[in-house]
Short mmCIF file of C-alpha atoms in Angstrom, two decimals:
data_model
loop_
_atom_site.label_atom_id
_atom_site.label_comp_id
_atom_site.label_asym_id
_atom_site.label_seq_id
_atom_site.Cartn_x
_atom_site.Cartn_y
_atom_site.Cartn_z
CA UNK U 1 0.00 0.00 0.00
CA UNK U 2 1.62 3.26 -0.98
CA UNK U 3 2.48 5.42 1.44
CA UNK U 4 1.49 8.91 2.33
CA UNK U 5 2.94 11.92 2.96
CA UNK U 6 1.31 15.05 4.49
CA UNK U 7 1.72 18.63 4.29
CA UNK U 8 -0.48 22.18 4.95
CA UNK U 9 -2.95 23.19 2.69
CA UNK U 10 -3.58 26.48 1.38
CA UNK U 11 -0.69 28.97 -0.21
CA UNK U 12 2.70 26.74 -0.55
CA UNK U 13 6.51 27.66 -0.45
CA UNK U 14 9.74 26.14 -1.65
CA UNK U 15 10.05 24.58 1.64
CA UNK U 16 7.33 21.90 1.90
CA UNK U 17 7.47 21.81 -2.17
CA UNK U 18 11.18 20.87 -2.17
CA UNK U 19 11.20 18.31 0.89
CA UNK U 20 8.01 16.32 -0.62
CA UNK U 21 10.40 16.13 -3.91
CA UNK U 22 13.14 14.74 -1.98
CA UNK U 23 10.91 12.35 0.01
CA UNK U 24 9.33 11.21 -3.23
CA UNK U 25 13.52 10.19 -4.63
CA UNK U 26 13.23 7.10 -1.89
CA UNK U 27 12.25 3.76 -2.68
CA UNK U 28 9.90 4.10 0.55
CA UNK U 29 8.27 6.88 -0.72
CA UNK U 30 8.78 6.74 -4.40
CA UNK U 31 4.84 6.44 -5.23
CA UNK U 32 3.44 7.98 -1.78
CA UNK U 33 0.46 10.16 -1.87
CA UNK U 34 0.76 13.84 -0.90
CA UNK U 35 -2.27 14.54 1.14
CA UNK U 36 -1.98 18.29 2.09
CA UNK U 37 -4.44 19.19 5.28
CA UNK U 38 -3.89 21.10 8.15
CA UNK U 39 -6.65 18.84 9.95
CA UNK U 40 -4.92 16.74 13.14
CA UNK U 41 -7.06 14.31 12.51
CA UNK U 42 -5.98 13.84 8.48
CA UNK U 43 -2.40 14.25 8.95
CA UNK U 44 -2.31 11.95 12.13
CA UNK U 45 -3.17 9.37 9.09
CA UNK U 46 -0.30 10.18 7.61
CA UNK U 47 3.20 8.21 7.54
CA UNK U 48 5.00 11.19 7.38
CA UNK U 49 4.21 14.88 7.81
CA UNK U 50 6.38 17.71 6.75
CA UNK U 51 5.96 21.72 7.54
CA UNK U 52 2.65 21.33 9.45
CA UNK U 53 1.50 19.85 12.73
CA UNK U 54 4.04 21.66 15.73
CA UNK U 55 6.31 18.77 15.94
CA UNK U 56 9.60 17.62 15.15
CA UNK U 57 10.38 14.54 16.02
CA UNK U 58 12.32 12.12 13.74
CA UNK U 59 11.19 8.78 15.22
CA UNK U 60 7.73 9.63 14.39
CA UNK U 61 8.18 11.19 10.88
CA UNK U 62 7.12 14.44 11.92
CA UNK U 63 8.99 17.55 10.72
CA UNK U 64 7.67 20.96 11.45
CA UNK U 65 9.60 23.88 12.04
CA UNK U 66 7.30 26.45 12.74
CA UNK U 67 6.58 25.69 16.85
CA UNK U 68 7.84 28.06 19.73
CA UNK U 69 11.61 26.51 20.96
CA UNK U 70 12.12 24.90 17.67
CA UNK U 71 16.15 26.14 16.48
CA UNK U 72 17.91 23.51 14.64
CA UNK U 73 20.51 23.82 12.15
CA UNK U 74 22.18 21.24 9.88
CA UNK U 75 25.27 21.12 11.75
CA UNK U 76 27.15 23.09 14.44
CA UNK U 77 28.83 24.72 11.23
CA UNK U 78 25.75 26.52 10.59
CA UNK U 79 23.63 29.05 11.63
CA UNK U 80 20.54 28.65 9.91
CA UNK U 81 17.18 27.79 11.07
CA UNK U 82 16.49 24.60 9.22
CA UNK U 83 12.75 24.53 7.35
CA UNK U 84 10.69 21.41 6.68
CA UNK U 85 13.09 21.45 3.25
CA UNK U 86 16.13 21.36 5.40
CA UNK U 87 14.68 18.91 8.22
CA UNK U 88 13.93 16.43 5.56
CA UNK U 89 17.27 16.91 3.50
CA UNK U 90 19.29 16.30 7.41
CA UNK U 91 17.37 13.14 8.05
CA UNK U 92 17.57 11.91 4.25
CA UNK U 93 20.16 13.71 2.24
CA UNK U 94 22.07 11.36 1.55
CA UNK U 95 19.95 8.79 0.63
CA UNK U 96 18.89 11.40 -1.86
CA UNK U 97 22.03 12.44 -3.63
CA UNK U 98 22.92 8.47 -3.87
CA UNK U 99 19.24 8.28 -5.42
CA UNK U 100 19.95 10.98 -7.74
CA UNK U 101 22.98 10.70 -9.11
CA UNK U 102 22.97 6.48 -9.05
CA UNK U 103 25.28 7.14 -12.31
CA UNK U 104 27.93 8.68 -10.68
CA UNK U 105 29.04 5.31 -8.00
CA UNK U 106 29.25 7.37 -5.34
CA UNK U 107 30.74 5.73 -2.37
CA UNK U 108 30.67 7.41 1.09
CA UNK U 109 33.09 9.71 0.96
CA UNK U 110 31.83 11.58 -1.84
CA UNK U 111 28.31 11.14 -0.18
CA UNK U 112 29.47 12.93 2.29
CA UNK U 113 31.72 16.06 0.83
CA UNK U 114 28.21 16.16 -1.40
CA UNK U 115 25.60 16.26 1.11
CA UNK U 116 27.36 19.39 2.52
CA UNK U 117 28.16 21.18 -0.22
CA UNK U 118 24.70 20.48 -1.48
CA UNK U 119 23.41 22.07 2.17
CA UNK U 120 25.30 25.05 1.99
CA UNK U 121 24.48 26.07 -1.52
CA UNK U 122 21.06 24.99 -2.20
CA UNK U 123 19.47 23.61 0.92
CA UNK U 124 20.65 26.22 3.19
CA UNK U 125 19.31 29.10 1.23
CA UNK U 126 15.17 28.17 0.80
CA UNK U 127 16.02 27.54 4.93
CA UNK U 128 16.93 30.84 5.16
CA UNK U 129 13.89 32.43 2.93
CA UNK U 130 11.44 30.52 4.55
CA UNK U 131 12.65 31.39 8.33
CA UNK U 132 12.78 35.00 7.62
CA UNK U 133 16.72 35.15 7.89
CA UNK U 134 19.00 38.00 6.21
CA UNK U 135 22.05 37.39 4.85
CA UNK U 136 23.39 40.38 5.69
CA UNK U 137 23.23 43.07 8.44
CA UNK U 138 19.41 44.95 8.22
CA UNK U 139 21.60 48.03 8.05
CA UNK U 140 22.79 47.24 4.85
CA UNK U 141 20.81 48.76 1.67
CA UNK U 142 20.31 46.87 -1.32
CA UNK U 143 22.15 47.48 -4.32
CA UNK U 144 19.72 46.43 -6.69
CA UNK U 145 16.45 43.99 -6.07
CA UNK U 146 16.10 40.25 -6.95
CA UNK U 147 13.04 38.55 -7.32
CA UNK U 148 14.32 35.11 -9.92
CA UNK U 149 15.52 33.21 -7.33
CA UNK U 150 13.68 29.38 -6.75
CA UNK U 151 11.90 30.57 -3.50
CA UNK U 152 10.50 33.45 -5.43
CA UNK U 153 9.48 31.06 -8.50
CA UNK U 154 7.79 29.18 -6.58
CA UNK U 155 5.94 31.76 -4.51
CA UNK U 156 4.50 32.92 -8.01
CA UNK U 157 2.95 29.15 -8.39
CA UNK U 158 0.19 30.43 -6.52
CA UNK U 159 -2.80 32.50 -7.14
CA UNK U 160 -2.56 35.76 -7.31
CA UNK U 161 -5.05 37.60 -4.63
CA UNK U 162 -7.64 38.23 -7.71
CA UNK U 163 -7.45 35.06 -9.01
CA UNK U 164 -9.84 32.11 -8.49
CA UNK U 165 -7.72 29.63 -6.29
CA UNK U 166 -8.11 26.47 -8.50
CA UNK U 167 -6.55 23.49 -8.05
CA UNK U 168 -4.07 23.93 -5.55
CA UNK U 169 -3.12 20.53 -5.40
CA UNK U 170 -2.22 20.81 -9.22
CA UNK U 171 -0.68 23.67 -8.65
CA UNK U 172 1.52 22.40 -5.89
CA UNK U 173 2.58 19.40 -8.05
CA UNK U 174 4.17 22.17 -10.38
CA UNK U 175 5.46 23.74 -6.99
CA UNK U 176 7.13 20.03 -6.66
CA UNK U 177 8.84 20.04 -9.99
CA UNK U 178 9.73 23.06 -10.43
CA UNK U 179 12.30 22.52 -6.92
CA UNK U 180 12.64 19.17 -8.19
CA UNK U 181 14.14 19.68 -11.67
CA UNK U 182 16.67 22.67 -9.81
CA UNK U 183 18.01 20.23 -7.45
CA UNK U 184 18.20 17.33 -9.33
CA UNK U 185 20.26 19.52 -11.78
CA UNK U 186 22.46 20.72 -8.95
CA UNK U 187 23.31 17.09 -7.41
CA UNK U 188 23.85 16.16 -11.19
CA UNK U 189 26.38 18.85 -11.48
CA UNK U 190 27.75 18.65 -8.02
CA UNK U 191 28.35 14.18 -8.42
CA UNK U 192 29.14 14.11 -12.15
CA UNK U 193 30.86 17.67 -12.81
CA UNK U 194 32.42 19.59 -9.26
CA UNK U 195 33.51 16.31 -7.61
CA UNK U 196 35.82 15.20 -10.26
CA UNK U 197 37.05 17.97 -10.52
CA UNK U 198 38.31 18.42 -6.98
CA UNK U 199 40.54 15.15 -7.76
CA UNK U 200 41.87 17.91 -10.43
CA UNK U 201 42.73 20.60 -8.28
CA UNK U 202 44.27 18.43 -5.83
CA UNK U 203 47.01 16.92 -8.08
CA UNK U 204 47.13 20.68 -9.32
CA UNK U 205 48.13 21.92 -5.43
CA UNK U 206 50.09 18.89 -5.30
CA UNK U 207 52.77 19.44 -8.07
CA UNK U 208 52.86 23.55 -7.50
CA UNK U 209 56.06 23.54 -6.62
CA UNK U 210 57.31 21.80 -9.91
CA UNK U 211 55.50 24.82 -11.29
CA UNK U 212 57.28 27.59 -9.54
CA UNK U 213 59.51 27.61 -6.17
CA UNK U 214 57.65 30.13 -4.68
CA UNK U 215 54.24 27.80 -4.60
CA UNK U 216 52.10 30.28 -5.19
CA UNK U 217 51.28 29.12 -9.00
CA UNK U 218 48.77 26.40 -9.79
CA UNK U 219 48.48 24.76 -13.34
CA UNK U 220 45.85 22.10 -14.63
CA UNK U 221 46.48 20.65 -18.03
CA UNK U 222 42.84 20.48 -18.04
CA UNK U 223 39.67 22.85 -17.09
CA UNK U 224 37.55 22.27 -14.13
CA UNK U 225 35.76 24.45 -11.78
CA UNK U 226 38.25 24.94 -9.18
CA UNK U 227 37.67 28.01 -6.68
CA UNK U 228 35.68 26.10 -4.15
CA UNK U 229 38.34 23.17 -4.27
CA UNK U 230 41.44 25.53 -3.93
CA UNK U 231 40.01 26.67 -1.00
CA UNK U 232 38.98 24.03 0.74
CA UNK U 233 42.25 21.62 -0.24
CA UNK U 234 44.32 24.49 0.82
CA UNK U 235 42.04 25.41 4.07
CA UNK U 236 43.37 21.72 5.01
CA UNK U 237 46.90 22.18 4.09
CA UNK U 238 46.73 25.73 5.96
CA UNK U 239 45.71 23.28 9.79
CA UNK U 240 49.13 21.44 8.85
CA UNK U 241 51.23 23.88 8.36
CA UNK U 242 50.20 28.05 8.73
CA UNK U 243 53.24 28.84 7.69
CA UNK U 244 52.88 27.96 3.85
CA UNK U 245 52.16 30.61 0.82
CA UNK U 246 48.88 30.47 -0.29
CA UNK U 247 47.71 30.12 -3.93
CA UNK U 248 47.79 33.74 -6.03
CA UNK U 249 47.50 32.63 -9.08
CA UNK U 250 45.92 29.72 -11.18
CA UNK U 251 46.48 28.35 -14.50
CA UNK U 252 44.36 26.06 -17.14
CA UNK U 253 43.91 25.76 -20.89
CA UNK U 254 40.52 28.09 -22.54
CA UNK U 255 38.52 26.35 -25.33
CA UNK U 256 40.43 27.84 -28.23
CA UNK U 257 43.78 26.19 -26.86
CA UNK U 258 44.97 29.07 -25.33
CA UNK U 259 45.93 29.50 -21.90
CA UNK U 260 44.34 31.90 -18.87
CA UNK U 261 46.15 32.64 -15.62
CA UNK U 262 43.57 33.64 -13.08
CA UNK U 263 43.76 35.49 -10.20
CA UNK U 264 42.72 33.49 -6.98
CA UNK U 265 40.06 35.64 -5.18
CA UNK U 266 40.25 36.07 -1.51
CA UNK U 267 37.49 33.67 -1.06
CA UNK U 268 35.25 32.31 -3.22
CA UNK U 269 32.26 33.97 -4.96
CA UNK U 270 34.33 37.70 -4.23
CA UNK U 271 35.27 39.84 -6.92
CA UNK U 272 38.31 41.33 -4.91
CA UNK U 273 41.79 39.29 -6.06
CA UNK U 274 44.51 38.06 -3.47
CA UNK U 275 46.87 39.65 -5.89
CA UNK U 276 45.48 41.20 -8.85
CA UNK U 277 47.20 40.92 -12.21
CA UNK U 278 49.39 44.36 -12.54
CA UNK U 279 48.36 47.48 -12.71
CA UNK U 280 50.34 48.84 -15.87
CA UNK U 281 48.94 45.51 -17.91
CA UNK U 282 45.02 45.66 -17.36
CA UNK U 283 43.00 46.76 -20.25
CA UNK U 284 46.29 45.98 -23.13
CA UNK U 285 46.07 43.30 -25.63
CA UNK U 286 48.11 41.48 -28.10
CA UNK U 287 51.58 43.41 -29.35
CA UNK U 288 50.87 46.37 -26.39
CA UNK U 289 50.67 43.63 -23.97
CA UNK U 290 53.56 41.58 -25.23
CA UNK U 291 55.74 44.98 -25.68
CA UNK U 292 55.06 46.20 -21.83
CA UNK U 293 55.20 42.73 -19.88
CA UNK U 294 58.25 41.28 -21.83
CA UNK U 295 56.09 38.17 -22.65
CA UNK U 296 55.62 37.12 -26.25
CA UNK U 297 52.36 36.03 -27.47
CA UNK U 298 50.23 37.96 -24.99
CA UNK U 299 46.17 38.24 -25.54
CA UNK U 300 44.63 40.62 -23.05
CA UNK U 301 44.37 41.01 -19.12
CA UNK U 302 41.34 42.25 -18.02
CA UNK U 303 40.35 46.20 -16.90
CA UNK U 304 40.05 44.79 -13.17
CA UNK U 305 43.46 42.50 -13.55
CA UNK U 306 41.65 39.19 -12.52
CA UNK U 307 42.24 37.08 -15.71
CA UNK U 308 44.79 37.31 -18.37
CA UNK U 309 45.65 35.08 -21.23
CA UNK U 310 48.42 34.21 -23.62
CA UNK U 311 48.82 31.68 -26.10
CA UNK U 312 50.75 29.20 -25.02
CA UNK U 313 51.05 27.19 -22.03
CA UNK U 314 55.04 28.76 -21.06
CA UNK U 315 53.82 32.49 -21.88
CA UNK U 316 50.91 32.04 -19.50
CA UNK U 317 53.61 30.95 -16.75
CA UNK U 318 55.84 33.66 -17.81
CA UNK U 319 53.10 35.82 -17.26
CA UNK U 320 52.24 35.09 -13.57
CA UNK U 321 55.65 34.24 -12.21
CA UNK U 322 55.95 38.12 -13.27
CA UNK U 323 53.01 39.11 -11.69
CA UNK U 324 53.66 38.01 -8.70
CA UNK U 325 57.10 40.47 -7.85
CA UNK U 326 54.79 43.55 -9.36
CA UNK U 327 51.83 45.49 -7.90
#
């Protein structure tokens, strides 16, 4: 008999839409009705109820968030208030990602670099939303507003307040895979496309010194997304020894067989450079570049000095074991 899981009625967020997804990944719960009531007496028929009902308790199956006392976060890295999306995702995450990305032969160690990395940038953010938490000081203004983000998306699943209401159920099963086709992609990319490319990075950081004495220079024969590894493989090298440069710049072949060096930014998703390509280069190209760096077969380095490229694999080097005596 299938099983069935329960949920509020009435106007839906990302929350409750994105943990009834993940449920629904699990053999258990693969063809489980979604029975949405905020009746005691409906949901108590219920195997498991999520973002309704005052209680959280994980023997039972019950995972609210919204009762007076509740604070739980994912981990004691985090600060976060979790939702009934990130309640459901802590209990059975990792079933989930192996679920997902069953291609990928995941075994427990990458479960488990995954099922953080999936917290902190998906997970972590509809908890936020959905609790009501900032990411940043309420004294801070806004640049600019943002309204495209999945929480938002979903939001607009509903009615508007002069619309007839409609099938909400139906409209809540959009809610579902609409969060459902986002993460999916994201533990797709995360298993099949950011893992592999940590092993990358780490052979990369490895061999640095065979690039250049001074350590500081990283070079993959090969692109791969690499700030969030660099950081985190030499976060871990850092605990063993404080003493040690870190990475300025980085290294890697472009599509058209030309070669990039890369400023490493002073942490990841920041615009501001460790140590920005020089000054007197930014905004040159070609012969002006070659002429005033001393390198032959120069391309460009950006206005803001956090990218450069030449053409070959030496004049990249050339390029940032330069760059790093000059302001």
């Amino acid at each position: 008999m299938p099983k069935i899981i329960g949920t509020h009625s009435g106007t839906f967020h990302c929350d409750e839409a994105l943990a009834c997804f993940m449920l629904r990944q699990l053999t258990e719960y693969s063809d489980a009705k979604i029975v949405r009531s905020r009746d005691p007496a409906v949901l108590e028929t219920c195997d498991i109820v999520v973002d309704v009902g005052g209680v959280y308790d994980h023997e039972a199956k019950r995972y609210d968030h919204h009762q007076r006392g509740f604070d739980e976060q994912f981990s004691a890295e985090f600060k976060t208030k979790l939702s009934s999306a990130g309640l459901i995702y802590k209990h059975y995450g990792q079933d989930v990602i192996r679920a997902i990305a069953k291609e990928a032969d995941l075994d427990n160690s990458a479960v488990d670099q995954l099922y953080k990395k999936l917290y902190e940038s998906v997970i972590e953010g509809v908890d936020g939303i959905d609790n009501g938490v900032s990411q940043y000081p309420s004294d801070i203004e806004p640049a600019y507003k943002e309204s495209t983000g999945l929480s938002a998306r979903v939001g607009r699943l509903n009615p508007w307040w002069n619309q007839p209401e409609g099938d909400m159920d139906e409209r809540f099963a959009q809610a579902m895979a609409l969060t459902g086709s986002e993460f999916t992609e994201r533990v797709r990319y995360y298993a099949l496309s950011w893992l592999p490319g940590r092993k990358i990075v780490e052979q990369g950081y490895t061999g640095r010194f065979d690039i250049d004495k001074s350590g500081q220079i990283v070079l993959f024969d090969t692109f791969c997304p690499w700030k969030d590894h660099i950081t985190t493989i030499e976060d871990e090298a850092l605990e063993k020894n404080p003493e040690q440069a870190k990475i300025v710049y980085v290294l890697y072949p472009d599509t058209s067989g030309a070669w990039r060096v890369q400023a490493v930014p002073e942490k990841p998703g920041s615009f501001v450079s460790r140590h920005p390509l020089p000054e007197s280069w930014r905004g040159i190209r070609d012969d002006a570049l070659s002429e005033r760096s001393g390198v032959e077969g120069c391309i460009f380095i950006h206005q803001s000095g956090f990218i450069g490229g030449n053409k070959t694999r030496d004049g990249a080097l050339a390029l940032a074991r330069k760059a790093l005596t000059m302001d």
